[in-house]
Amino acid sequence: YGTISDFSRGLEFLIGPPEVRVLEAMIAEHCSRADSDKEWTTGNYGIVTTPRTEWNFVYEPTNASLAELGRKRWPEETKGSSYKRVPKSREVWIHELTTINSQLAAVGATQL
């Protein structure tokens, strides 16, 4: 916790400015840190995973990524939901984003 003065100065005062190369920063955060391969379990769905595994699940969910990670399949939910997440390629995400943005534009809303 901090003081009102700390709050007023904002996050940049405490942790520095954001990285301008967002993609590179995200890759480094998930794949190049000391804890990138440290397993943890999500509290909500009981998924046992690592930051590197989650990055690959979202950014490059391919068989080659699984092999590089030494896995046969992606981590799965073990509790709390009948919904099972499914890896999607970037192309699928871009298509879905384009569809949503078209719907938002049609009603005059701010696009994502």
Short mmCIF file of C-alpha atoms in Angstrom, two decimals:
data_model
loop_
_atom_site.label_atom_id
_atom_site.label_comp_id
_atom_site.label_asym_id
_atom_site.label_seq_id
_atom_site.Cartn_x
_atom_site.Cartn_y
_atom_site.Cartn_z
CA TYR A 1 0.00 0.00 0.00
CA GLY A 2 1.08 3.54 -0.50
CA THR A 3 0.12 7.04 0.42
CA ILE A 4 -2.29 9.42 -1.32
CA SER A 5 0.81 11.14 -2.68
CA ASP A 6 2.00 7.82 -4.18
CA PHE A 7 -1.44 7.34 -5.74
CA SER A 8 -1.36 10.83 -7.24
CA ARG A 9 2.06 10.26 -8.81
CA GLY A 10 0.75 7.16 -10.60
CA LEU A 11 2.23 3.85 -11.64
CA GLU A 12 4.98 5.34 -13.80
CA PHE A 13 6.52 6.87 -10.68
CA LEU A 14 6.57 3.46 -8.98
CA ILE A 15 7.48 1.07 -11.78
CA GLY A 16 8.62 3.26 -14.65
CA PRO A 17 7.07 3.98 -18.03
CA PRO A 18 5.47 1.19 -20.05
CA GLU A 19 7.59 -0.62 -22.60
CA VAL A 20 6.91 0.91 -26.02
CA ARG A 21 7.54 -2.39 -27.80
CA VAL A 22 4.52 -4.13 -26.33
CA LEU A 23 4.80 -7.47 -28.12
CA GLU A 24 8.48 -7.87 -27.28
CA ALA A 25 7.76 -6.95 -23.66
CA MET A 26 4.96 -9.51 -23.43
CA ILE A 27 7.14 -12.24 -24.92
CA ALA A 28 9.94 -11.42 -22.49
CA GLU A 29 7.56 -11.31 -19.54
CA HIS A 30 6.18 -14.76 -20.29
CA CYS A 31 9.18 -16.54 -21.79
CA SER A 32 12.44 -14.96 -20.59
CA ARG A 33 12.05 -14.47 -16.86
CA ALA A 34 13.32 -16.62 -14.00
CA ASP A 35 9.80 -17.90 -13.36
CA SER A 36 8.78 -18.49 -16.99
CA ASP A 37 8.81 -22.26 -16.48
CA LYS A 38 7.57 -22.31 -12.88
CA GLU A 39 4.30 -24.24 -12.63
CA TRP A 40 1.34 -22.70 -10.87
CA THR A 41 -2.31 -23.67 -10.57
CA THR A 42 -5.11 -21.27 -11.39
CA GLY A 43 -7.45 -20.84 -8.46
CA ASN A 44 -10.64 -20.75 -10.49
CA TYR A 45 -10.30 -23.69 -12.90
CA GLY A 46 -7.39 -25.70 -11.50
CA ILE A 47 -5.26 -25.38 -14.64
CA VAL A 48 -1.66 -26.39 -13.92
CA THR A 49 0.49 -24.32 -16.25
CA THR A 50 3.46 -21.96 -16.65
CA PRO A 51 3.77 -18.44 -18.07
CA ARG A 52 5.62 -19.82 -21.12
CA THR A 53 2.91 -22.44 -21.71
CA GLU A 54 0.16 -19.83 -21.46
CA TRP A 55 1.98 -17.54 -23.88
CA ASN A 56 2.23 -20.32 -26.43
CA PHE A 57 -1.39 -21.35 -25.84
CA VAL A 58 -2.53 -17.85 -26.80
CA TYR A 59 0.12 -16.66 -29.24
CA GLU A 60 1.32 -19.79 -31.03
CA PRO A 61 -0.94 -22.77 -30.21
CA THR A 62 0.67 -25.24 -32.58
CA ASN A 63 1.92 -28.80 -32.36
CA ALA A 64 5.43 -27.41 -32.77
CA SER A 65 4.91 -25.23 -29.67
CA LEU A 66 3.67 -28.24 -27.72
CA ALA A 67 6.75 -30.21 -28.76
CA GLU A 68 9.06 -27.32 -27.82
CA LEU A 69 7.38 -27.21 -24.40
CA GLY A 70 7.76 -30.97 -24.02
CA ARG A 71 3.99 -31.43 -23.84
CA LYS A 72 1.57 -33.72 -25.66
CA ARG A 73 -1.47 -31.46 -25.07
CA TRP A 74 -2.39 -28.09 -23.60
CA PRO A 75 -3.20 -27.81 -19.89
CA GLU A 76 -6.88 -28.32 -19.15
CA GLU A 77 -9.40 -27.27 -16.54
CA THR A 78 -9.70 -29.67 -13.62
CA LYS A 79 -12.50 -27.94 -11.71
CA GLY A 80 -15.13 -25.23 -11.69
CA SER A 81 -16.38 -25.22 -15.26
CA SER A 82 -17.95 -27.42 -17.88
CA TYR A 83 -16.45 -25.03 -20.46
CA LYS A 84 -13.11 -26.20 -21.80
CA ARG A 85 -10.84 -23.65 -23.39
CA VAL A 86 -9.67 -24.35 -26.91
CA PRO A 87 -6.48 -22.97 -28.47
CA LYS A 88 -7.12 -20.62 -31.40
CA SER A 89 -4.68 -19.38 -34.01
CA ARG A 90 -3.93 -15.67 -34.32
CA GLU A 91 -5.79 -15.72 -37.62
CA VAL A 92 -8.95 -16.89 -35.84
CA TRP A 93 -8.54 -14.18 -33.16
CA ILE A 94 -8.05 -11.51 -35.84
CA HIS A 95 -11.14 -12.71 -37.71
CA GLU A 96 -13.20 -12.62 -34.49
CA LEU A 97 -11.89 -9.15 -33.63
CA THR A 98 -12.72 -7.88 -37.12
CA THR A 99 -16.25 -9.27 -36.82
CA ILE A 100 -16.76 -7.65 -33.41
CA ASN A 101 -15.36 -4.33 -34.62
CA SER A 102 -17.75 -4.38 -37.59
CA GLN A 103 -20.66 -4.91 -35.21
CA LEU A 104 -19.46 -2.09 -32.95
CA ALA A 105 -19.00 0.26 -35.91
CA ALA A 106 -22.51 -0.55 -37.13
CA VAL A 107 -23.96 0.83 -33.92
CA GLY A 108 -21.53 3.76 -33.66
CA ALA A 109 -19.56 2.32 -30.74
CA THR A 110 -15.82 2.54 -30.18
CA GLN A 111 -13.99 -0.34 -31.79
CA LEU A 112 -11.53 -2.57 -29.96
#
